[in-house]
Coordinates of C-alpha atoms in Angstrom, one line a residue:
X1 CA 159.4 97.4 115.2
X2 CA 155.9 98.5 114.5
X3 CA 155.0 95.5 115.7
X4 CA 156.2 94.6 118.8
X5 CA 155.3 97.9 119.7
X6 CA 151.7 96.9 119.2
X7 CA 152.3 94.0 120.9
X8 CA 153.3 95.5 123.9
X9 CA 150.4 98.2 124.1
X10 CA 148.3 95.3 123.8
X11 CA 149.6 93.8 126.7
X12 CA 149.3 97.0 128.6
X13 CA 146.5 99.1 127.3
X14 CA 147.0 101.7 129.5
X15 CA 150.8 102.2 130.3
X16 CA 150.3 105.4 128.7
X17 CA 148.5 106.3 131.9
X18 CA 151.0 105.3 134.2
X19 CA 153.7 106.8 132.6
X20 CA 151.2 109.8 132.9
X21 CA 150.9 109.5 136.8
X22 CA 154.4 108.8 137.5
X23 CA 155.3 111.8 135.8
X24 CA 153.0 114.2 137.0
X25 CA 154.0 112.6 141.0
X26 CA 157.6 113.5 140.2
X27 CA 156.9 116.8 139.5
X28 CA 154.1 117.9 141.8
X29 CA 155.9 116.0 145.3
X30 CA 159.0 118.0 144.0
X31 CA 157.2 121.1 144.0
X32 CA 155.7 121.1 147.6
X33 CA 158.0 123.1 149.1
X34 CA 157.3 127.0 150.8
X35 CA 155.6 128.9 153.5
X36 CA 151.6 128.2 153.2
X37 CA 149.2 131.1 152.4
X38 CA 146.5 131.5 154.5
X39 CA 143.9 129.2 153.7
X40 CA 146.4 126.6 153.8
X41 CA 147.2 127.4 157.3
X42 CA 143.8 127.2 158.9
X43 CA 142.9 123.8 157.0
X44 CA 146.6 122.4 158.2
X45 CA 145.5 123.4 161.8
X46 CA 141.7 122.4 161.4
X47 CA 142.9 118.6 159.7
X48 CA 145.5 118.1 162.9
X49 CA 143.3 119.3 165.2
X50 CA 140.3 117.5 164.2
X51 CA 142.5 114.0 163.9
X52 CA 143.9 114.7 167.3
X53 CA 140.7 115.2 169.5
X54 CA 139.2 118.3 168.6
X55 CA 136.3 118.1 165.4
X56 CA 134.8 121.6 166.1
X57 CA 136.7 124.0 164.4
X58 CA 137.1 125.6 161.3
X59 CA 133.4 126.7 161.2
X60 CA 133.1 127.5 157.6
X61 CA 133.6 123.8 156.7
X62 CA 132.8 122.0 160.2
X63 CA 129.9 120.6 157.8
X64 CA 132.3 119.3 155.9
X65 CA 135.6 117.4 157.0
X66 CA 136.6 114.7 154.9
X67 CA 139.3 116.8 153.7
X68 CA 140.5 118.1 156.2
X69 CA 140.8 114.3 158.1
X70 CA 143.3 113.5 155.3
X71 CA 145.1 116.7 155.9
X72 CA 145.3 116.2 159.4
X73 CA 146.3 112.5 158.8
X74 CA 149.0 113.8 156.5
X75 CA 150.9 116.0 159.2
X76 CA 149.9 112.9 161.9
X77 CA 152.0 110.7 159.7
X78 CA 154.8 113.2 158.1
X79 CA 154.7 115.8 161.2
X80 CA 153.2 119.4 161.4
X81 CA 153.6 121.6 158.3
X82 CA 153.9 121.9 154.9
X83 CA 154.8 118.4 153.3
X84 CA 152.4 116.3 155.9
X85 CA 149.2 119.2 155.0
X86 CA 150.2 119.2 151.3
X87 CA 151.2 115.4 150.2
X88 CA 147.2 114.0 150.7
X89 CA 145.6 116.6 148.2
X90 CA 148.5 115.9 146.2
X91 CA 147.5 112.4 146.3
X92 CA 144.3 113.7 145.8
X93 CA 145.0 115.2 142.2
X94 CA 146.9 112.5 141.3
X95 CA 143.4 109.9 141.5
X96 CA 141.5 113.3 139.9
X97 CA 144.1 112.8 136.7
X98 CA 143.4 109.0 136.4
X99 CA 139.4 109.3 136.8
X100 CA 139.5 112.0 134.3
X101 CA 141.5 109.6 132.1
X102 CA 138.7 107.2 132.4
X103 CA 136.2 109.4 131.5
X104 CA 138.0 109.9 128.4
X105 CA 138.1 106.4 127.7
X106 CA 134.3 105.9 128.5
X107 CA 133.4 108.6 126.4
X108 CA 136.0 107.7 123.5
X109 CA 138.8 105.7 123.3
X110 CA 142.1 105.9 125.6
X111 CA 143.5 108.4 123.2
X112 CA 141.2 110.7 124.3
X113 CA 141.4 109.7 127.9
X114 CA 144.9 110.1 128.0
X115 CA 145.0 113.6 126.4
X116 CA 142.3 114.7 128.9
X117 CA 144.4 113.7 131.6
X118 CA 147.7 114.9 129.9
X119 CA 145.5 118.2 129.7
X120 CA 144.5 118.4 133.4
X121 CA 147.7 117.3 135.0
X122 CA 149.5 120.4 132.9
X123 CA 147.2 122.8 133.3
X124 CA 148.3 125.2 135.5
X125 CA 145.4 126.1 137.2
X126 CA 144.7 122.7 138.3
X127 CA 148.4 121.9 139.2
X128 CA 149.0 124.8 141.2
X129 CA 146.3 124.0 143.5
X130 CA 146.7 120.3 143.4
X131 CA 150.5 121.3 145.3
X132 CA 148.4 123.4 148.0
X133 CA 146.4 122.0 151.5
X134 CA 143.1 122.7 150.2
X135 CA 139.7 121.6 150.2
X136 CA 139.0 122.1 146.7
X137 CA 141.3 119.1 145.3
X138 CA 139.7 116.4 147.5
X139 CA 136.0 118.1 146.3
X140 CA 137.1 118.2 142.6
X141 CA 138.1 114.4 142.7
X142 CA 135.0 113.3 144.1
X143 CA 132.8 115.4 142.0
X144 CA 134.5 114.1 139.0
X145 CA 134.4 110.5 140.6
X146 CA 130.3 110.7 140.7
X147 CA 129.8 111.9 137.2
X148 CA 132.2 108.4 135.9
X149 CA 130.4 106.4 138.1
X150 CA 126.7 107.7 137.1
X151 CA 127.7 107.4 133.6
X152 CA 129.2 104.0 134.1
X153 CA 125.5 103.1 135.7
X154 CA 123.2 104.6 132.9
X155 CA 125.6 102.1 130.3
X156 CA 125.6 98.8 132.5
X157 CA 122.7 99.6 135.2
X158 CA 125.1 97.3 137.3
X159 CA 124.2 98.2 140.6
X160 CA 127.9 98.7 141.9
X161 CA 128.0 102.0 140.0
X162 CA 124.9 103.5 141.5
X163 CA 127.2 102.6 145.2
X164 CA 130.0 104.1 143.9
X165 CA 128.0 107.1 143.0
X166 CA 126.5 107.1 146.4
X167 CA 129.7 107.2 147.6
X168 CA 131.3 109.9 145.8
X169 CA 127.7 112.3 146.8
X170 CA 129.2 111.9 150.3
X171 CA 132.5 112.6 149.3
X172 CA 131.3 116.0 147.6
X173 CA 128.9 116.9 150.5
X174 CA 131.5 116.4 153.2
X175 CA 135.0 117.7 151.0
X176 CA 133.3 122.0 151.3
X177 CA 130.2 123.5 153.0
X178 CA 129.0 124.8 149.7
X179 CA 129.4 120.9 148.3
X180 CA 125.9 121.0 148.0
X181 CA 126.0 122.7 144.5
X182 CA 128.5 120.0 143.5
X183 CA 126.4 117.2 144.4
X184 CA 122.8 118.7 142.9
X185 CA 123.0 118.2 139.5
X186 CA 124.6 114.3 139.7
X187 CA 121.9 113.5 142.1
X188 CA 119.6 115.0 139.4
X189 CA 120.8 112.8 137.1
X190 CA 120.4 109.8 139.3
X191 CA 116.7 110.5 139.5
X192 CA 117.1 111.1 135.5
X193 CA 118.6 107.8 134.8
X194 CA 116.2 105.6 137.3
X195 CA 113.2 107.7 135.8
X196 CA 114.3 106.2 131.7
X197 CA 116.5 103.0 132.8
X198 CA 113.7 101.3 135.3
X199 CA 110.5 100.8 136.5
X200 CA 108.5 100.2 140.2
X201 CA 110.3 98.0 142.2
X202 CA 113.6 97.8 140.7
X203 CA 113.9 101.6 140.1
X204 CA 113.5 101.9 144.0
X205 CA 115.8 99.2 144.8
X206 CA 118.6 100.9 143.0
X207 CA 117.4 104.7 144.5
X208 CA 117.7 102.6 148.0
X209 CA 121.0 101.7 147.1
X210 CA 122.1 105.1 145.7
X211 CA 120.6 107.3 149.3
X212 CA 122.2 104.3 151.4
X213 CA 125.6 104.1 150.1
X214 CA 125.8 108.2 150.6
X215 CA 123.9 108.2 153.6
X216 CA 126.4 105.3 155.2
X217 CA 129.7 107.7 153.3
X218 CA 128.5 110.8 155.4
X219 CA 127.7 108.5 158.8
X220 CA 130.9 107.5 158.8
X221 CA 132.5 110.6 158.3
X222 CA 130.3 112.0 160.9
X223 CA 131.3 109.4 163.8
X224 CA 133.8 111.9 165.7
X225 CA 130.8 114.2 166.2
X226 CA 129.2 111.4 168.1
X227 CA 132.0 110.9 170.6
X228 CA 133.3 114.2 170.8
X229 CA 130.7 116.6 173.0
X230 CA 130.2 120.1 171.7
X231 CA 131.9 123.3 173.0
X232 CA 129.5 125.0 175.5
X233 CA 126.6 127.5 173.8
X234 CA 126.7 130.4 175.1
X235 CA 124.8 132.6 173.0
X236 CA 121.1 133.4 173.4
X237 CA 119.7 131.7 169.9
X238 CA 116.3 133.1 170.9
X239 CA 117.4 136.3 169.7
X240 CA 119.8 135.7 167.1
X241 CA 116.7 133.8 165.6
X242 CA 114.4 136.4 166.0
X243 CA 117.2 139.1 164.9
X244 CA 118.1 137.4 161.4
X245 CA 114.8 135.2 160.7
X246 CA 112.3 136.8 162.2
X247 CA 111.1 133.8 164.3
X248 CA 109.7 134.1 167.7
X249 CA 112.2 133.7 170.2
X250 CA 110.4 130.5 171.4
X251 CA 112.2 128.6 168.3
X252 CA 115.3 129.9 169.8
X253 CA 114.4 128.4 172.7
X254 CA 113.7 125.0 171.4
X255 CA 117.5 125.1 169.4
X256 CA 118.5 125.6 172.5
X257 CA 117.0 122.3 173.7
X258 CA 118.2 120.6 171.0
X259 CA 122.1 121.2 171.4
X260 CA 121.5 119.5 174.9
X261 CA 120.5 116.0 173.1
X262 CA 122.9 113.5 173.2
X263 CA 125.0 112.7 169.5
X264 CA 121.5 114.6 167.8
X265 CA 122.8 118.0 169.2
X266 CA 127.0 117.6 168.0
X267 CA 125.5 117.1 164.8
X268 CA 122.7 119.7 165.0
X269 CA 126.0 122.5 166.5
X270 CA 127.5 121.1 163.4
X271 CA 124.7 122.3 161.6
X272 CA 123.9 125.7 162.6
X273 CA 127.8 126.7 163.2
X274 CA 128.1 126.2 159.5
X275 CA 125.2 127.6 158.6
X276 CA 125.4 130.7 160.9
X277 CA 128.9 131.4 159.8
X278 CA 128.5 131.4 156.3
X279 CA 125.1 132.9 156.2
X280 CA 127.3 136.2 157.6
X281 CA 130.2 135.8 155.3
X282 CA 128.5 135.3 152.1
X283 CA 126.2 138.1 153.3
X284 CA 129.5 140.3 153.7
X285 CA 131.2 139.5 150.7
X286 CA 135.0 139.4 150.4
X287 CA 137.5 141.6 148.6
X288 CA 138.6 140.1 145.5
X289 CA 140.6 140.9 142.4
X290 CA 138.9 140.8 139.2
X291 CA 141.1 142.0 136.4
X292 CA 142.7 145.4 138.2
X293 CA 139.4 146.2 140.3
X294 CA 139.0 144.9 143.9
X295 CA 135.0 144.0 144.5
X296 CA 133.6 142.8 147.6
X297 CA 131.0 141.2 145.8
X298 CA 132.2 140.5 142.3
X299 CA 129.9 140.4 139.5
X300 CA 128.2 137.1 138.3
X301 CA 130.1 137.3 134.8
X302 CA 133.4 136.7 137.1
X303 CA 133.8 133.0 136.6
X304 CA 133.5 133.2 132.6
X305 CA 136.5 135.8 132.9
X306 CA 138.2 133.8 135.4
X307 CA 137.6 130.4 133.3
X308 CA 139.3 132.9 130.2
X309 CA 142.1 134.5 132.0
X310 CA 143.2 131.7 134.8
X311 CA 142.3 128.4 133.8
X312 CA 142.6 128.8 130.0
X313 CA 141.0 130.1 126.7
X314 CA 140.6 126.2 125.8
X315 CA 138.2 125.5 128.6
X316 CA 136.0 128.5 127.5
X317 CA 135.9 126.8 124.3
X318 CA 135.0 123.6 125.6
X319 CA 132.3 125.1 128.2
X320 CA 130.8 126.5 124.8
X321 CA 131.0 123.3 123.0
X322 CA 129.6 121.7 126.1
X323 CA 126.8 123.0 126.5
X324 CA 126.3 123.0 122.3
X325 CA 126.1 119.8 122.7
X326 CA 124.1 119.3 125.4
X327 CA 121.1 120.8 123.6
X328 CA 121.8 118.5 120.7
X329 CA 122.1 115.5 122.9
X330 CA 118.6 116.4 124.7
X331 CA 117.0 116.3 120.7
X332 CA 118.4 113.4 119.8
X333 CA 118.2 109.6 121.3
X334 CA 121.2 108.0 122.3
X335 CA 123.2 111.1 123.2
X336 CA 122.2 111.3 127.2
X337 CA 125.8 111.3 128.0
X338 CA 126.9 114.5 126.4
X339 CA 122.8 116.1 128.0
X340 CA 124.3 115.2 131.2
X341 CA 127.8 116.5 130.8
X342 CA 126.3 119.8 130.0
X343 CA 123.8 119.9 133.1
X344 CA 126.5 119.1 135.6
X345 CA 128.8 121.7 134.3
X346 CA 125.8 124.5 133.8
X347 CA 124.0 124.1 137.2
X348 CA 127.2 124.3 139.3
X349 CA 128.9 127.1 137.1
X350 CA 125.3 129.1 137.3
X351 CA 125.0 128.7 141.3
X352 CA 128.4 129.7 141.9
X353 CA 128.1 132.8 140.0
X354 CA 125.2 134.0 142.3
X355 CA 127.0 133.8 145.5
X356 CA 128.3 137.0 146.5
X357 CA 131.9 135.5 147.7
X358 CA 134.2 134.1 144.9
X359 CA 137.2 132.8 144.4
X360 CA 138.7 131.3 141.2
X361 CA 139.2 128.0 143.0
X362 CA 135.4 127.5 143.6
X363 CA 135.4 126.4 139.9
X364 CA 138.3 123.9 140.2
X365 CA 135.5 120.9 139.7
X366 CA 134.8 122.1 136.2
X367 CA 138.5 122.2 135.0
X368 CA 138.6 117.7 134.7
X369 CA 135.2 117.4 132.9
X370 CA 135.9 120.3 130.7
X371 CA 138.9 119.1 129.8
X372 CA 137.5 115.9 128.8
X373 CA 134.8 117.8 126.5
X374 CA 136.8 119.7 125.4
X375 CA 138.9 116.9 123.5
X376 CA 136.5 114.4 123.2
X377 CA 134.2 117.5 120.7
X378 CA 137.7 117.8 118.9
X379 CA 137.8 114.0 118.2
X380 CA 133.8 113.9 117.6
X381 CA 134.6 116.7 115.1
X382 CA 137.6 115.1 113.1
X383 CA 135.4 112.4 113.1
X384 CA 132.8 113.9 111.5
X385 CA 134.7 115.9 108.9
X386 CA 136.4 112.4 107.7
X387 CA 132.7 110.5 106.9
X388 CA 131.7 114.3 105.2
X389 CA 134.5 114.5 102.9
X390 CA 135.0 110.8 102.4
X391 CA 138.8 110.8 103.3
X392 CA 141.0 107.7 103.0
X393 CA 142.5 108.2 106.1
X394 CA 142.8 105.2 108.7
X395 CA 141.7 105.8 111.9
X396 CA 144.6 106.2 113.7
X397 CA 145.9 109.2 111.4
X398 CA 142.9 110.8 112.3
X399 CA 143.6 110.6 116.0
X400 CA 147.0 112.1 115.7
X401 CA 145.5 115.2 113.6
X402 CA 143.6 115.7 116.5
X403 CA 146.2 115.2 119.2
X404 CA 148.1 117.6 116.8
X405 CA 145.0 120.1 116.4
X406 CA 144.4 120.2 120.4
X407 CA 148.2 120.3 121.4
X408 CA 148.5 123.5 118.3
X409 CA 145.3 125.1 120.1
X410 CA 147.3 124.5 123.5
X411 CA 149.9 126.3 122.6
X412 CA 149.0 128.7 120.4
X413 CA 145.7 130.2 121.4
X414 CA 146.3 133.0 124.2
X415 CA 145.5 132.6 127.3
X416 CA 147.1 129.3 127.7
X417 CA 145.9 126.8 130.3
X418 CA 149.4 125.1 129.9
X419 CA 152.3 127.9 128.7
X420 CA 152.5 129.1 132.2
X421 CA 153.7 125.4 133.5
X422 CA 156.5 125.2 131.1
X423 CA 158.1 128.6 132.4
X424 CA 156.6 129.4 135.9
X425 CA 156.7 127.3 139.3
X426 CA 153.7 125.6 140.5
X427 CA 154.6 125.5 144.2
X428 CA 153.5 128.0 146.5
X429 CA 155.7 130.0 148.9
X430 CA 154.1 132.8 150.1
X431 CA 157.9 133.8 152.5
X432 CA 156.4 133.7 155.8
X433 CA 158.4 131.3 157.3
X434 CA 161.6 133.6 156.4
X435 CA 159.8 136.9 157.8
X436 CA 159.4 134.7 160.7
X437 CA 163.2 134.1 160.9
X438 CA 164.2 137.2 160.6
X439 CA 161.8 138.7 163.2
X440 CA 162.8 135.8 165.7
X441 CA 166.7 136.9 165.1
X442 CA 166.1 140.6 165.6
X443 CA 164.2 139.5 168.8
X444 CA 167.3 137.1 169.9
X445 CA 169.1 140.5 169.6
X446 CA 166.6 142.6 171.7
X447 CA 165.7 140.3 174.7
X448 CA 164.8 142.7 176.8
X449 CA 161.7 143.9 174.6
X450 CA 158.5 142.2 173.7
X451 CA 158.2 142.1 170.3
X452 CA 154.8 143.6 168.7
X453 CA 154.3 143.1 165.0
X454 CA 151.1 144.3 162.8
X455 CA 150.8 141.8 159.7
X456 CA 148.5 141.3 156.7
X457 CA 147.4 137.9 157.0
X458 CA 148.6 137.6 161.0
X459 CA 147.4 134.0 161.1
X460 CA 149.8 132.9 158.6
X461 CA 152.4 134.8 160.3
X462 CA 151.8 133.6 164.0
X463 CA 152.0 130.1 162.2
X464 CA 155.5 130.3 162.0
X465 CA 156.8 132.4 164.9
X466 CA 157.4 131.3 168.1
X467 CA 154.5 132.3 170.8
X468 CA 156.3 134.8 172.7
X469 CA 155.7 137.7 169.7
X470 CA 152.5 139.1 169.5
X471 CA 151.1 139.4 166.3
X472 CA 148.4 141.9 165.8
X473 CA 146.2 140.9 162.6
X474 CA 144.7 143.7 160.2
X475 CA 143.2 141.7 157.8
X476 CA 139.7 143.9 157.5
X477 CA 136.9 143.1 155.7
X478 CA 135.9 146.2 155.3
X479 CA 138.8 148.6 154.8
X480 CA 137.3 151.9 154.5
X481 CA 135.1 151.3 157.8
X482 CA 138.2 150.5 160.2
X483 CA 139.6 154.1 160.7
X484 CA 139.3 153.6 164.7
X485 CA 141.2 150.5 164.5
X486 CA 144.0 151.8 162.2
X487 CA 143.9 155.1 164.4
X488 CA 145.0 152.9 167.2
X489 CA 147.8 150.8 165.1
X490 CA 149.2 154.4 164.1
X491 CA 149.5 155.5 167.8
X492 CA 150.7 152.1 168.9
X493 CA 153.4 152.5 166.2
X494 CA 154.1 156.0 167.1
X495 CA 154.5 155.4 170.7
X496 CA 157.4 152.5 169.8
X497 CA 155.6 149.8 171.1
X498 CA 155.2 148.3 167.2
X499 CA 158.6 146.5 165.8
X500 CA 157.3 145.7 162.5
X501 CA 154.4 145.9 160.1
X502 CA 154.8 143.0 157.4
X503 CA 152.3 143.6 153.9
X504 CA 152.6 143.2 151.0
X505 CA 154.2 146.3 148.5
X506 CA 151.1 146.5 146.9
X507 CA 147.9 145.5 148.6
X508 CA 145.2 147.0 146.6
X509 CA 142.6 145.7 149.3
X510 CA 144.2 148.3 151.4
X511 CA 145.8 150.9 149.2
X512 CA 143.0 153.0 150.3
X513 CA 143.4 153.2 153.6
X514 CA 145.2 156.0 155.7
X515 CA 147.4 153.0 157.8
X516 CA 148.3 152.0 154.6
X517 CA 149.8 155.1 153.1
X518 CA 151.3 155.6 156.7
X519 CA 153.2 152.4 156.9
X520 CA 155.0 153.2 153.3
X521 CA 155.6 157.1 154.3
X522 CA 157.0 156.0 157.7
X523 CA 158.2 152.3 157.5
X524 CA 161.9 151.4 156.4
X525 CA 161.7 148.3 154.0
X526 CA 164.1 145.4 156.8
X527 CA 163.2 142.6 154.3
X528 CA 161.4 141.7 151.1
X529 CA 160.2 138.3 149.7
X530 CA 158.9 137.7 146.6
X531 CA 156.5 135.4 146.2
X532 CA 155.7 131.9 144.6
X533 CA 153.7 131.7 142.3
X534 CA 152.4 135.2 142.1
X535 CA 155.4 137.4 141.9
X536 CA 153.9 139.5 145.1
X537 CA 156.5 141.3 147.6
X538 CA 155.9 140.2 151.1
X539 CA 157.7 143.2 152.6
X540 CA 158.6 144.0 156.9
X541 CA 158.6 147.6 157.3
X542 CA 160.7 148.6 160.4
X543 CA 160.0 151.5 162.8
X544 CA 162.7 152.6 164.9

């Protein structure tokens, strides 16, 4: 029995990966049902639009819109909503699981590939967001993509894996505007590898090949921008310019110029829509939960809590171990692999932590390459404590203590990145669609009205209700400086000209507010929705 089944791993050395993937499809397509949240809604419109004639939107990422084609290509192919946004990143996780599996397997063996992958697919960080229309999946897959295919060049120096890696730079620059920080520290470790690996002309041969293969990823991506002309400028860049940068108004004048060139000036609107709008929202800050306090800009130990509390106490571990052995591997000779590991999860972790917006999914990138570490330390370890104490154990019992060891840690070492996916969905329904519902049958029973509604998150909202209801949006970013603007909601409410307010129970990025105490004092609860995954109440309150 033994075997045959030798015989037939033999014969397929990785059906343990397939068996992986078809597993992990079955349960993430059968968890894409529910309302989108917000984010999800603006990247399902900005991926159909941008498909359908219309690149220039979404100017946080207008920079950056390979993802969003493959969202839009989703709902072009499956229709307008939540399965046609949500199948591609799906997709999208799916290839992240298998790269991360062969990782494992270039670092180790395909025992450690396949727990790596096992690992990721059932974290519940990463498979919560790999059911969502995000950007995040698509960067985290290609991120992951460039380190394999850099590591698979410093082994063979074929030149195909300096393309590839070429390749998956463009992928990471053109997935999220802040990509960049992704893409550093593998391009770093291009230059590193070319600098030990080669010399004169064959070092820049494979440097052309490496700029040319991302240069040609990005072009491509780029070529709707070259047929599709610009939306009119109509504000004066002279003194914007001099306003924020402190440049005469002359250079202002010169932009100006430049948005009138053919092709050079989509790319260049491109450019400074991007730049512009995140340049004010990272100045800003947003409101964000960290533990039980709201910040608007959080504080730069905020990822290491969020890497405890949401992704897992296991990838703490292995970020420790990670970079443990980085500094080893820069000591020793033969150990560049495990340098380089460490620097690409260091310089992106470090840069994200300075930026004065976060959000726990700006370190989804991490979560694959950790998880590899993380296992492949554990099997290094075993390893190393069989040759110290002279054991005579075969190799194979030694792989299932530490298949044993890591699935013990798994589970038994609180916060768990994987507990949560055994007892809580994965899909996300944040109820929207049913608030939407039930306003539209209220207003099939009041035809004779228009139909005002003030909701948290309005965009989501509007997504789903039919065009004739206004929806009036008080999403602030800065709730204690909007007292004019809440004045008027109060007196809009007061005068019966507002149906409906829809919130959430508890909104602490609002609890301070006057409107919000109003709305509970005032409102009667019509209709509550609790929320996947989150457990939040989406709550109407009527006034009548």
């Amino acid at each position: 029995m033994k075997g045959r089944v030798r015989r037939t791993l033999g014969a397929f050395p990785h059906l343990g990966e397939v068996v992986l993937l078809i597993v992990l499809c079955s349960w993430y397509l059968l968890n894409l049902r529910g309302a989108m949240n917000v984010g999800e809604v603006l990247y399902a419109q900005y991926g159909y639009s941008a498909v359908t004639g219309d690149p220039y939107v979404n100017p946080t990422h207008m920079i950056a819109p390979t993802a969003k084609y493959f969202i839009g290509v989703g709902q072009l192919v499956f229709g307008e909503g939540t399965f046609g946004a949500r199948l591609p990143v799906v997709l999208f996780g799916l290839a992240t699981v298998h790269v991360t599996y062969r990782l494992g397997v270039l670092l180790a063996d395909r025992l450690v590939g396949l727990l790596a992958g096992a690992l990721l697919g059932a974290t519940y960080f990463f498979a919560t967001r790999s059911v969502l229309a995000i950007l995040d999946v698509p960067l985290t897959f290609f991120f992951v993509g460039g380190i394999y295919a850099l590591l698979c060049f410093g082994r063979t120096g074929e030149t195909r894996w300096v393309v590839w890696t070429g390749l998956a730079i463009g992928g990471v620059l053109t997935s999220k505007a802040y990509g960049f920080i992704y893409a550093l520290p593998i391009v770093l470790g291009v230059l590193w590898f070319l600098w030990q690996d080669f010399g004169g002309q064959q070092r820049f041969r494979q440097a052309k090949y490496f700029v040319g293969s991302a240069v040609a990823f990005v072009a491509v991506v780029y070529l709707p921008y070259y047929v599709v002309a610009h939306p009119p400028v109509e504000r004066d860049f002279g003194e914007l310019i001099k306003q924020f940068l402190g440049l005469p108004e002359s250079v202002g004048a010169f932009v100006q110029l430049v948005f009138n060139i053919p092709i050079v000036g989509n790319v260049a609107y491109v450019v400074g829509a991007t730049l512009g709008h995140n340049l004010k929202h990272v100045g800003g800050g947003h409101a964000i939960e960290v533990g039980s306090t709201v910040y608007r800009e959080p504080p730069i130990w905020t990822y290491v809590y969020w890497l405890t509390t949401e992704v897992g106490l296991f990838y703490l571990l292995s970020l420790i171990v990670t970079l443990g052995g980085g500094v080893l591997g820069l000591r020793n000779d033969g150990q560049r692999d495990r340098a380089f590991l460490a620097w690409v999860v260091v310089l992106p972790l470090l840069f994200v932590s300075l930026l004065t917006v976060k959000f726990p999914r700006y370190i989804l990138p991490l979560v694959p390459v950790l998880a590899v570490t993380g296992i492949y330390y554990a099997a290094d370890m075993s390893s190393r404590l069989r040759d110290l104490n002279s054991w005579s154990i075969s190799r194979p019992d030694i792989d299932r203590v530490v298949m044993l060891s890591v699935v013990a840690l798994l589970l038994i070492v609180p916060p768990s990145p994987v507990a949560n996916s055994a007892v809580s969905p994965i899909n996300t329904d944040t109820g929207y669609d049913e608030v939407a519902r039930f306003i539209e049958e209220y207003q099939a029973q009041h035809e004779d009205e228009t139909i005002v509604v003030i909701s948290y998150h309005g965009t989501t909202l509007d997504y789903y209700l039919q065009d004739d209801i206004e929806i009036v949006a008080f999403t602030p970013k800065d709730p204690q400086g909007n007292a004019a603007r809440y004045s008027s909601y109060r007196e809009r409410i007061e005068s019966g000209e507002v149906a409906f307010v829809v919130d959430l129970r508890q909104n602490r990025r609002l609890q301070g507010t006057p409107f919000y105490r109003y709305v509970r004092s005032n409102g009667d609860v019509r209709m509550m929705f609790t929320q996947s995954p989150d457990r939040k109440r989406l709550v109407v309150f009527g006034f009548e």
